[in-house]
GROMACS .gro file of C-alpha atoms in nm:
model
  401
    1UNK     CA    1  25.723  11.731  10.847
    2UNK     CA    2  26.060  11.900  10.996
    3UNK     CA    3  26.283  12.068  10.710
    4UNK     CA    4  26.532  11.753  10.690
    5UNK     CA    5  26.287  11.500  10.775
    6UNK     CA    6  26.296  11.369  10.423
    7UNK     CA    7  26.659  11.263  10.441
    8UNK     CA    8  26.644  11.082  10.777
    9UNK     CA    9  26.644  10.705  10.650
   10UNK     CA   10  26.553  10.650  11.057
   11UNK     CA   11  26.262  10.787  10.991
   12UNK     CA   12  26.176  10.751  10.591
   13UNK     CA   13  26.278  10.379  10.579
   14UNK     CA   14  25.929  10.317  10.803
   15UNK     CA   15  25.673  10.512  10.571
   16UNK     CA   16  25.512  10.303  10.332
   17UNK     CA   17  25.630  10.374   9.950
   18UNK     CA   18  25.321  10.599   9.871
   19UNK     CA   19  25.439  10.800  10.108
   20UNK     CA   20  25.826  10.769  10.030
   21UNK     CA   21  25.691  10.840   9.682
   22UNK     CA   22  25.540  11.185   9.804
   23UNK     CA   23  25.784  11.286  10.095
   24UNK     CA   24  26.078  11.079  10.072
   25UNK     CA   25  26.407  11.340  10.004
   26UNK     CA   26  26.246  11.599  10.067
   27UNK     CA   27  26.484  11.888  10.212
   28UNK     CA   28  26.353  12.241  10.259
   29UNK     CA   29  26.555  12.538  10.264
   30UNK     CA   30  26.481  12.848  10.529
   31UNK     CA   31  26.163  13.016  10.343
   32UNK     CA   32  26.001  12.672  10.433
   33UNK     CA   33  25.876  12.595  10.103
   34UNK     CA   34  25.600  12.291  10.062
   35UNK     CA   35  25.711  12.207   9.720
   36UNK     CA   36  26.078  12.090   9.638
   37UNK     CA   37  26.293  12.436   9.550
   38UNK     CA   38  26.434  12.441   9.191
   39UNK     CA   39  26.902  12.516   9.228
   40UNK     CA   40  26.972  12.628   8.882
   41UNK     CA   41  27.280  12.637   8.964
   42UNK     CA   42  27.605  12.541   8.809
   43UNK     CA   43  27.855  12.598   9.092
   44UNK     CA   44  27.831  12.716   9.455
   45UNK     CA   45  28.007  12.975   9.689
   46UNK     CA   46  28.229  12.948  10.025
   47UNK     CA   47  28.281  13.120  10.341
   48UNK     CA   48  28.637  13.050  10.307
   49UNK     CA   49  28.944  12.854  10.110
   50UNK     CA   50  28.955  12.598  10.418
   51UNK     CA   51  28.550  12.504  10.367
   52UNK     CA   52  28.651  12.417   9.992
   53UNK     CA   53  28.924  12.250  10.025
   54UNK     CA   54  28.786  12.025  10.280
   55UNK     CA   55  28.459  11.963  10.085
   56UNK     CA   56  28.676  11.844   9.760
   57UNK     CA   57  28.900  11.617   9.944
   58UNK     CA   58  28.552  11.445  10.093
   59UNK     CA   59  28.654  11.564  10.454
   60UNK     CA   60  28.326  11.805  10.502
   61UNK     CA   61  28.004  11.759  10.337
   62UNK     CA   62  27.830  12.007  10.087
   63UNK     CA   63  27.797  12.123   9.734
   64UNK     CA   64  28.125  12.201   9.513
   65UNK     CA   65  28.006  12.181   9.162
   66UNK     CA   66  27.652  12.049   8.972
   67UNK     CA   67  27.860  11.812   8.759
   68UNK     CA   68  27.873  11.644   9.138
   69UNK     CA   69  27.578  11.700   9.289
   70UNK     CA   70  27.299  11.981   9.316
   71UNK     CA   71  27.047  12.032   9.613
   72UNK     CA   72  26.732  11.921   9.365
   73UNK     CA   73  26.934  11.653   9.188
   74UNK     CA   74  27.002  11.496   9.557
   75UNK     CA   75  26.629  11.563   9.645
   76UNK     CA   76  26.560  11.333   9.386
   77UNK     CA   77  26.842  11.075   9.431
   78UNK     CA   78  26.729  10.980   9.763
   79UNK     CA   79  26.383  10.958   9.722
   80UNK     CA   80  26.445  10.650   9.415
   81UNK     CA   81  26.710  10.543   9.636
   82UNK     CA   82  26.433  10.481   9.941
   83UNK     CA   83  26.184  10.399   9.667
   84UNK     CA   84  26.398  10.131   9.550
   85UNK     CA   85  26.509  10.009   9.884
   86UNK     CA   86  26.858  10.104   9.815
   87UNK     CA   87  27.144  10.250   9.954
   88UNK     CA   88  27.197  10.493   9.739
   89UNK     CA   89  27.131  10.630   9.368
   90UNK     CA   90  27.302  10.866   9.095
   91UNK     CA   91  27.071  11.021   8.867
   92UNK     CA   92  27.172  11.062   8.456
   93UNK     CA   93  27.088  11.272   8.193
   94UNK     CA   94  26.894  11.017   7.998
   95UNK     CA   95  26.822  10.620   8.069
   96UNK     CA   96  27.042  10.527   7.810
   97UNK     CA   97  27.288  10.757   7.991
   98UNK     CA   98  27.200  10.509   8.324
   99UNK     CA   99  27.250  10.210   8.149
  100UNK     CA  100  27.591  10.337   7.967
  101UNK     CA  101  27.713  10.452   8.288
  102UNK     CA  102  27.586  10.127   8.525
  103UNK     CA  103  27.809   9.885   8.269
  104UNK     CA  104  28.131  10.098   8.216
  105UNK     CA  105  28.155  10.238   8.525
  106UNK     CA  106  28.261   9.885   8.648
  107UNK     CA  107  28.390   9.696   8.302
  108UNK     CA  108  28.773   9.712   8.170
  109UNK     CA  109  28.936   9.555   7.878
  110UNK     CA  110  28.921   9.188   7.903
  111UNK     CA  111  28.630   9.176   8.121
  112UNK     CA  112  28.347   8.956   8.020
  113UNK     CA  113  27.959   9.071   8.042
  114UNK     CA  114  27.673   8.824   8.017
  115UNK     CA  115  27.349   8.942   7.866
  116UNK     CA  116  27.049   8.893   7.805
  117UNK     CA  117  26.916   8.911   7.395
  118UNK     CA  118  26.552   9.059   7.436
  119UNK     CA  119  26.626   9.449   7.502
  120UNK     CA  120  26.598   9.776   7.458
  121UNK     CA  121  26.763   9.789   7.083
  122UNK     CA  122  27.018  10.063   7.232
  123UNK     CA  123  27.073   9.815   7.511
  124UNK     CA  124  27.159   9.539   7.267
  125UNK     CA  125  27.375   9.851   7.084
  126UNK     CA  126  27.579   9.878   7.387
  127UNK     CA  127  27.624   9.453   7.444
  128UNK     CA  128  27.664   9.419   7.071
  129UNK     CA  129  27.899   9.744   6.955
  130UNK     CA  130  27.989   9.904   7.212
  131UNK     CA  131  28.139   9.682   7.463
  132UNK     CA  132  28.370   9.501   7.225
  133UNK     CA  133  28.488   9.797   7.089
  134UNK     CA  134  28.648   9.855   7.407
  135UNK     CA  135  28.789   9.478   7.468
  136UNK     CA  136  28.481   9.398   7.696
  137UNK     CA  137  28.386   9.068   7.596
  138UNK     CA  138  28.036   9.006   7.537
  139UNK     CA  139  27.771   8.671   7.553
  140UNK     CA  140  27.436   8.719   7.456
  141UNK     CA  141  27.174   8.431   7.591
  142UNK     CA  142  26.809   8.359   7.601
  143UNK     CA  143  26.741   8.534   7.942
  144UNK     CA  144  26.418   8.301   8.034
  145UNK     CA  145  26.706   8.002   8.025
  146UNK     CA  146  26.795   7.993   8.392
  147UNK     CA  147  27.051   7.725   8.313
  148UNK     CA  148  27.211   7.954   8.045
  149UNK     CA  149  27.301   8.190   8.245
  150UNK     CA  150  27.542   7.973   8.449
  151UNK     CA  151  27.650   7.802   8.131
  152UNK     CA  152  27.795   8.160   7.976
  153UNK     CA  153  27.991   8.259   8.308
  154UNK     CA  154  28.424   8.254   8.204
  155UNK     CA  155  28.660   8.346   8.437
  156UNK     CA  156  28.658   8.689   8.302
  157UNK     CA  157  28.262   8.732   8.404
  158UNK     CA  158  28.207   9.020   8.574
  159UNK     CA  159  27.830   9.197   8.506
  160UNK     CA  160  27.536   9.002   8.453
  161UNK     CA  161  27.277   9.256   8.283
  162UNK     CA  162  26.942   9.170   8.177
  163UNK     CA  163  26.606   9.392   8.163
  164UNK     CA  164  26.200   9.238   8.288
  165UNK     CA  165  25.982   9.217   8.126
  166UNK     CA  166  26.183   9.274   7.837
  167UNK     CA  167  26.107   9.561   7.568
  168UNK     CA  168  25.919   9.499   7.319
  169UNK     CA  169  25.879   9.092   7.366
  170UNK     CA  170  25.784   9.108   7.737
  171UNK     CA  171  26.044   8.804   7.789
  172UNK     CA  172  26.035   8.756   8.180
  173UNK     CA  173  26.341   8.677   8.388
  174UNK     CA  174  26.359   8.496   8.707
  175UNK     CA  175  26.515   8.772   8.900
  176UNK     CA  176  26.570   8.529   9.258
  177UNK     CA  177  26.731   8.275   9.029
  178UNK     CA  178  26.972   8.485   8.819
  179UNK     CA  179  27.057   8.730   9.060
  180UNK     CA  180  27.165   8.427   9.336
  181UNK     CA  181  27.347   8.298   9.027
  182UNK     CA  182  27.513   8.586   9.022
  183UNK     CA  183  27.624   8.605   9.337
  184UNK     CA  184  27.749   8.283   9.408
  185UNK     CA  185  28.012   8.345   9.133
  186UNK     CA  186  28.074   8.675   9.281
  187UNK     CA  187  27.925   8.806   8.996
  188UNK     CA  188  27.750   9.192   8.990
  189UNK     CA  189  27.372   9.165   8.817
  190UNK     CA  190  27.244   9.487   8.664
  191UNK     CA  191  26.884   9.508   8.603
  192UNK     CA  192  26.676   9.756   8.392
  193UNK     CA  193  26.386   9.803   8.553
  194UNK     CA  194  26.242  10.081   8.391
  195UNK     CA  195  25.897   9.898   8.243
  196UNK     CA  196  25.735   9.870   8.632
  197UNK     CA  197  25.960  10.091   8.885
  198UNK     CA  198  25.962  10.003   9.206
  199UNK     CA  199  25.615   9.998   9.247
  200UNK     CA  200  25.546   9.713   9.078
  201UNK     CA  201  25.902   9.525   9.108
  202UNK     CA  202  26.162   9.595   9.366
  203UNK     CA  203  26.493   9.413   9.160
  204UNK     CA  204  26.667   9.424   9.497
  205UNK     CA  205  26.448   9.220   9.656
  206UNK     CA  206  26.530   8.933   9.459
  207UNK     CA  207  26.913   8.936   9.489
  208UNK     CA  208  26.968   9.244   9.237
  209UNK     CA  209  27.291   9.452   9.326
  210UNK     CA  210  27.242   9.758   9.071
  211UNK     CA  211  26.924   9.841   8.927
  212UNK     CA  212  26.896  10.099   8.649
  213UNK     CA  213  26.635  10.323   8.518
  214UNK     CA  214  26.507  10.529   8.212
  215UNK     CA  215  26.331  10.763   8.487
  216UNK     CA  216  26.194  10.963   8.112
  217UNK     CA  217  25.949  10.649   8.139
  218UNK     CA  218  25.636  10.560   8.457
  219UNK     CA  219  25.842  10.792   8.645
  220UNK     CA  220  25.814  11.098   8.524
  221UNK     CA  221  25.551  10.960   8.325
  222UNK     CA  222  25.380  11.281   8.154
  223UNK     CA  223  25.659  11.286   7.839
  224UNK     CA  224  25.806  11.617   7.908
  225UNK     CA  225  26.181  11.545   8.019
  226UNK     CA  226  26.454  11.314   7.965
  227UNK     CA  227  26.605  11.144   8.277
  228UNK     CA  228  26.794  10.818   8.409
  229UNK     CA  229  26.892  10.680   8.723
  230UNK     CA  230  27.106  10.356   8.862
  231UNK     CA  231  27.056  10.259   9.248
  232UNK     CA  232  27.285  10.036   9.433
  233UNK     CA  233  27.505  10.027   9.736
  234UNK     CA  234  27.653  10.324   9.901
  235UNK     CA  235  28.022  10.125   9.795
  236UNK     CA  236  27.960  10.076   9.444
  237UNK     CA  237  27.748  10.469   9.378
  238UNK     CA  238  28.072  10.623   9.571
  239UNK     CA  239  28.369  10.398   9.473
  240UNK     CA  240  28.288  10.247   9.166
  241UNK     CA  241  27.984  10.475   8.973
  242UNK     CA  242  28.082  10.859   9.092
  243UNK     CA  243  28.445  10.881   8.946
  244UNK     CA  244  28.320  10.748   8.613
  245UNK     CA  245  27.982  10.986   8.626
  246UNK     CA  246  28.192  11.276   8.806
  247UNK     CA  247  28.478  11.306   8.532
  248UNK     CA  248  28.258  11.192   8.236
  249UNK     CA  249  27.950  11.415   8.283
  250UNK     CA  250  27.602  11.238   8.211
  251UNK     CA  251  27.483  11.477   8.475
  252UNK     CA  252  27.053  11.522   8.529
  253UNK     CA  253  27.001  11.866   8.512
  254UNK     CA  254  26.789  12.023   8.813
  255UNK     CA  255  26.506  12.146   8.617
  256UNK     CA  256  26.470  11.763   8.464
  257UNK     CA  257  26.514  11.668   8.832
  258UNK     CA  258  26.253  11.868   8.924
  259UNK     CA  259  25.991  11.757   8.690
  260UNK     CA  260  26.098  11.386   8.757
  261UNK     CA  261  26.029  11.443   9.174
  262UNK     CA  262  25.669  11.613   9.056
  263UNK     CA  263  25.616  11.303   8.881
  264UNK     CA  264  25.700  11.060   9.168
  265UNK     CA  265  25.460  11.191   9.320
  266UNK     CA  266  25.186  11.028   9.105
  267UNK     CA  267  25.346  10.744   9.027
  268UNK     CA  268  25.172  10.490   9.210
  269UNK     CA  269  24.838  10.577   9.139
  270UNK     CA  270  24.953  10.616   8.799
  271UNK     CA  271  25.136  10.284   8.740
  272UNK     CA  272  24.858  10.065   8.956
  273UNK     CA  273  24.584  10.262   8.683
  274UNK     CA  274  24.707  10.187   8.376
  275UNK     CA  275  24.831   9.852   8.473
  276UNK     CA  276  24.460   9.801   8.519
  277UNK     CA  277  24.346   9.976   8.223
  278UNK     CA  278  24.630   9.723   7.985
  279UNK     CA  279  24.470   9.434   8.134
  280UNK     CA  280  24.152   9.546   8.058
  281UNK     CA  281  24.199   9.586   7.692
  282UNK     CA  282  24.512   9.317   7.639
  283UNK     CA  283  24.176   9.090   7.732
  284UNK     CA  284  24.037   9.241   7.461
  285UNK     CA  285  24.295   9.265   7.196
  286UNK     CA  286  24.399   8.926   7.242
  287UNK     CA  287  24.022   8.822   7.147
  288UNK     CA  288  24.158   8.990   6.803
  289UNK     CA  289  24.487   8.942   6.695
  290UNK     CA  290  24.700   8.649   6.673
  291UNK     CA  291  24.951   8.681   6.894
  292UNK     CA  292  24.960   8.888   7.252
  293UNK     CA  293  25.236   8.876   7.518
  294UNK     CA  294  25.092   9.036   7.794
  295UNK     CA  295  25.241   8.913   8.108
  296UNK     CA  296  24.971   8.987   8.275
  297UNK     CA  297  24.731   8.773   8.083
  298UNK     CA  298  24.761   8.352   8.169
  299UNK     CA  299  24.865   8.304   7.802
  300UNK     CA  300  25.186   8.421   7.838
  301UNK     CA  301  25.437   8.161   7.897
  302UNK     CA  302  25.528   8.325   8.179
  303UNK     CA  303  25.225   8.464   8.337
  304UNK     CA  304  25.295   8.272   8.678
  305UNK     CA  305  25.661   8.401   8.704
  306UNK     CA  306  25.556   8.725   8.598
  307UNK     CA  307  25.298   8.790   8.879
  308UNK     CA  308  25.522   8.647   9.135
  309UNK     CA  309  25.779   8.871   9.076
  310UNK     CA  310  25.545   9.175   9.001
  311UNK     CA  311  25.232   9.368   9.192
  312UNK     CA  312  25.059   9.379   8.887
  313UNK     CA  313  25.141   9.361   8.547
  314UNK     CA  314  25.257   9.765   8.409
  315UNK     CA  315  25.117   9.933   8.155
  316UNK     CA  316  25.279   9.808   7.835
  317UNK     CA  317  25.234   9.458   7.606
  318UNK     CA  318  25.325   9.417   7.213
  319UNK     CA  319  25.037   9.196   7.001
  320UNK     CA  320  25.210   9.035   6.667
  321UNK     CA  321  25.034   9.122   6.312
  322UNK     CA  322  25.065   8.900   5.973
  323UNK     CA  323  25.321   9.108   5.863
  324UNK     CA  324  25.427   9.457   5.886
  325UNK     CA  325  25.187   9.581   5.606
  326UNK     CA  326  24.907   9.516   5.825
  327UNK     CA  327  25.076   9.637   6.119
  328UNK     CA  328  25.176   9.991   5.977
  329UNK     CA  329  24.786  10.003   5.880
  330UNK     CA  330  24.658   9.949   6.176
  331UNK     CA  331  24.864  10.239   6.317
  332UNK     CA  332  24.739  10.489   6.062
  333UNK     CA  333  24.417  10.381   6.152
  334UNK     CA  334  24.410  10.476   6.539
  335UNK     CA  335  24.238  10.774   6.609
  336UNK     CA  336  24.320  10.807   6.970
  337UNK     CA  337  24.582  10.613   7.079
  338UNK     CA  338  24.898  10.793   6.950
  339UNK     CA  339  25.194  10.657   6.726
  340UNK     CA  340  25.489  10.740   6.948
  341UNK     CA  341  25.783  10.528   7.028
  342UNK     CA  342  25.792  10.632   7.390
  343UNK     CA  343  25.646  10.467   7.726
  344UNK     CA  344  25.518  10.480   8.070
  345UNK     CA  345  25.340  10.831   7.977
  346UNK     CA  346  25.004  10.901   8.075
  347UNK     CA  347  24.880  10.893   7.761
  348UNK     CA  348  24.828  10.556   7.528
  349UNK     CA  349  25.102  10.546   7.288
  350UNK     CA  350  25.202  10.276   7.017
  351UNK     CA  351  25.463  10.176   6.782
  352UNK     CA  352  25.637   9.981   6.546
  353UNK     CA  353  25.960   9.832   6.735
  354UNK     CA  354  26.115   9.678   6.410
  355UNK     CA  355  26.135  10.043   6.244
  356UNK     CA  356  26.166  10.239   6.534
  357UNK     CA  357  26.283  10.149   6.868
  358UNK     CA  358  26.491   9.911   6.716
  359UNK     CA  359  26.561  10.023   6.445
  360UNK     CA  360  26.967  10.000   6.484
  361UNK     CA  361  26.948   9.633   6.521
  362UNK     CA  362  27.013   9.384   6.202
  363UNK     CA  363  26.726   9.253   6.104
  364UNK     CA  364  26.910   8.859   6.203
  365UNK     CA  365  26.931   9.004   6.568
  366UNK     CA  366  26.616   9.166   6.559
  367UNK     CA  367  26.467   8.777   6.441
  368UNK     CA  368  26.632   8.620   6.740
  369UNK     CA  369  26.499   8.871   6.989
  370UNK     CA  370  26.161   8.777   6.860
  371UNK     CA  371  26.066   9.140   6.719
  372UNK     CA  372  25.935   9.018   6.384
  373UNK     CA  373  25.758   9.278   6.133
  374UNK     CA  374  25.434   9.228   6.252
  375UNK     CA  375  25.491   9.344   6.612
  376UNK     CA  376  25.331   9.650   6.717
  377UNK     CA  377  25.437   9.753   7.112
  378UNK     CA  378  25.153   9.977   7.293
  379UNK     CA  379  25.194  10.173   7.604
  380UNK     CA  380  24.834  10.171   7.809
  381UNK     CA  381  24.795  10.542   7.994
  382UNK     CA  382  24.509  10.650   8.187
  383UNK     CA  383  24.228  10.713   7.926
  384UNK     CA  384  23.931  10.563   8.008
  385UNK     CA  385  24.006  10.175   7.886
  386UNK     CA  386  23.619  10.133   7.716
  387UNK     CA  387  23.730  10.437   7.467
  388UNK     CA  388  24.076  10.279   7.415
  389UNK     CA  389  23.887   9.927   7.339
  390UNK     CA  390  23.671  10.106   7.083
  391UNK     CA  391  23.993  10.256   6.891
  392UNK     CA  392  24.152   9.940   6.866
  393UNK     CA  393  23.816   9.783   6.794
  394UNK     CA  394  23.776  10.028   6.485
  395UNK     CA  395  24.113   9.952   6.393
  396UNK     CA  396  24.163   9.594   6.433
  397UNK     CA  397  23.811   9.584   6.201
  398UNK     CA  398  23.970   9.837   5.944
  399UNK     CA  399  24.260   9.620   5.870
  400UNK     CA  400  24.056   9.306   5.882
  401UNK     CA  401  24.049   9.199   6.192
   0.00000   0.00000   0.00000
């Protein structure tokens, strides 16, 4: 592969996403290097006033400043942005930073944003507090509705924003449906995509127009960094997304960058793996408990919809306890998988949602999203699934299961 090869979309758009996953961005600097170089750099040097002048008033391409861009930070841009079939992507410090940035980027006072209720509690934070507190008007709706969604557009719509499957309650939304919705009202759809990537669900091949991403999660998927991302057209990531990001500063730093592009590298192996391995035991747990949604599994209400719109069905499903009593028991009694409230790492990790991921919900919102005290949410990594089945096998039985 040639030194710029990675950034010729000519060329890049052709390779199969395994390969865009591995080689895609890619830009290599004289020594030649196989491995992406690391810029820690804050700010960048000229040959002469004229070269900076014209690079800052867009006339003459090239780095001015990291808050901007940075040569690792773009490596890693354009690889999502070709993973993702998109025009172009901005990468954040954090997801929440992506999904903070992907709404106000494009919302004023008196602007209206449809939503749906099962996400992310810091999500529903943003929809619930955040929003009106800067006169952005705000409907929350049952996202599996299809008719709902038309039914909450005002003349003031201008963002419809859900995330699917939905974290914790795996709620699926018909992405072709919505997302044409959407458009026919000239309306932009934001979706979080950040429980499958876009190896197991390309949003913007169902109508999406921005698709955001908690990269910390399946892609980087090894729980060492913090990182977000938001893909859409060259337009809205240049017009619409950069001044906000440029003058507000949710930059990704280059070493975070870095460690995100190592982990793209992996990620479809990784994601196809443990989506295997959380089928494997969701058929097991769901022998057990009383309640799994696992849209993978033909008991979920929207299994069909589910595997239509996905490859397969990620790594990650929530199973509903009695109450929380027995649910905080059965986490103290895992011996392998780990309590942690994060996801998409390589290693099986599970949690509480109702005291921890959303936490900073009311508990009336929290009963509407449907995550009740008994939920536990459990992230499948790439152990092998028989010793994963015999933890939750010991621990379903301690707690009477």
């Amino acid at each position: 592969m040639k030194k710029t090869t990675g950034f010729d979309r000519n060329i890049t758009r052709n390779w199969h996403p395994a390969t865009q996953a591995v080689r895609g961005g890619t830009w290599r600097s004289e020594h030649g290097e196989t491995s992406e170089a690391l810029f820690l750099t804050s700010g960048y040097t000229y040959d002469d006033a004229e070269t900076v002048a014209a690079r800052f008033a867009g006339e003459e391409t090239g780095m001015t400043y990291s808050r901007l861009q940075n040569p690792t930070v773009a490596m890693l841009e354009e690889r999502i942005a070709l993973m993702e079939g998109a025009e172009a992507c901005r990468t954040q410090a954090t997801g929440m930073a992506a999904m903070t940035t992907a709404l106000l980027c494009q919302l004023s006072a008196g602007d209206h944003i449809v939503a749906a209720k099962a996400a992310f509690g810091s999500c529903r934070w943003l929809v619930d507090q955040l929003c009106p507190r800067f006169g952005i008007e705000t409907t929350v709706i049952d996202g599996r509705d299809n008719d709902a969604w038309e039914r909450a557009i005002q003349p003031n719509t201008k963002v419809f924003f859900f995330e699917t499957p939905a974290n914790p309650t795996m709620d699926i939304v018909d992405m072709k449906h919505v997302c044409g919705v959407a458009k026919a009202h000239g309306i932009t759809s934001v979706v979080d995509n950040a429980f499958a990537t876009a190896v197991l669900q390309r949003p913007m091949d169902y109508g999406a127009d921005v698709v955001a991403y908690s990269a910390t999660k399946l892609m980087e998927g090894q729980g060492r960094v913090l990182a977000g991302a938001v893909c859409g057209t060259e337009k809205f990531i240049n017009d619409v997304l950069l001044p906000f990001q440029r003058n507000t500063g949710p930059n990704l730093s280059p070493f975070n960058a870095w460690v995100v592009l190592k982990g793209l590298e992996t990620l479809d192996l990784r994601a196809r793996r443990q989506s295997e391995n959380a089928l494997a035991v969701g058929k097991f747990v769901e022998t057990r408990v009383p309640k799994i949604l696992h849209p993978g599994l033909a008991s979920h209400p929207q299994h069909n919809l589910a595997m239509s719109q996905m490859e397969a069905c990620g790594p990650i499903f929530s199973f509903i306890l009695e109450d929380r009593k027995q649910a905080m028991a059965l986490l103290n009694a895992l011996e392998l998988v780990d309590i942690s409230n994060n996801i998409g790492d390589s290693r099986s990790l599970c949690c509480h949602p109702a005291s921890t991921t959303h936490y900073s919900v009311s508990a009336e919102v929290r009963a509407d999203m449907g995550v009740v005290d008994g939920m536990l949410r459990i992230n499948i990594g790439l152990e092998d699934p028989r010793d994963l089945i015999a933890d939750l096998d010991q621990a379903l039985t301690r707690v009477g299961l």
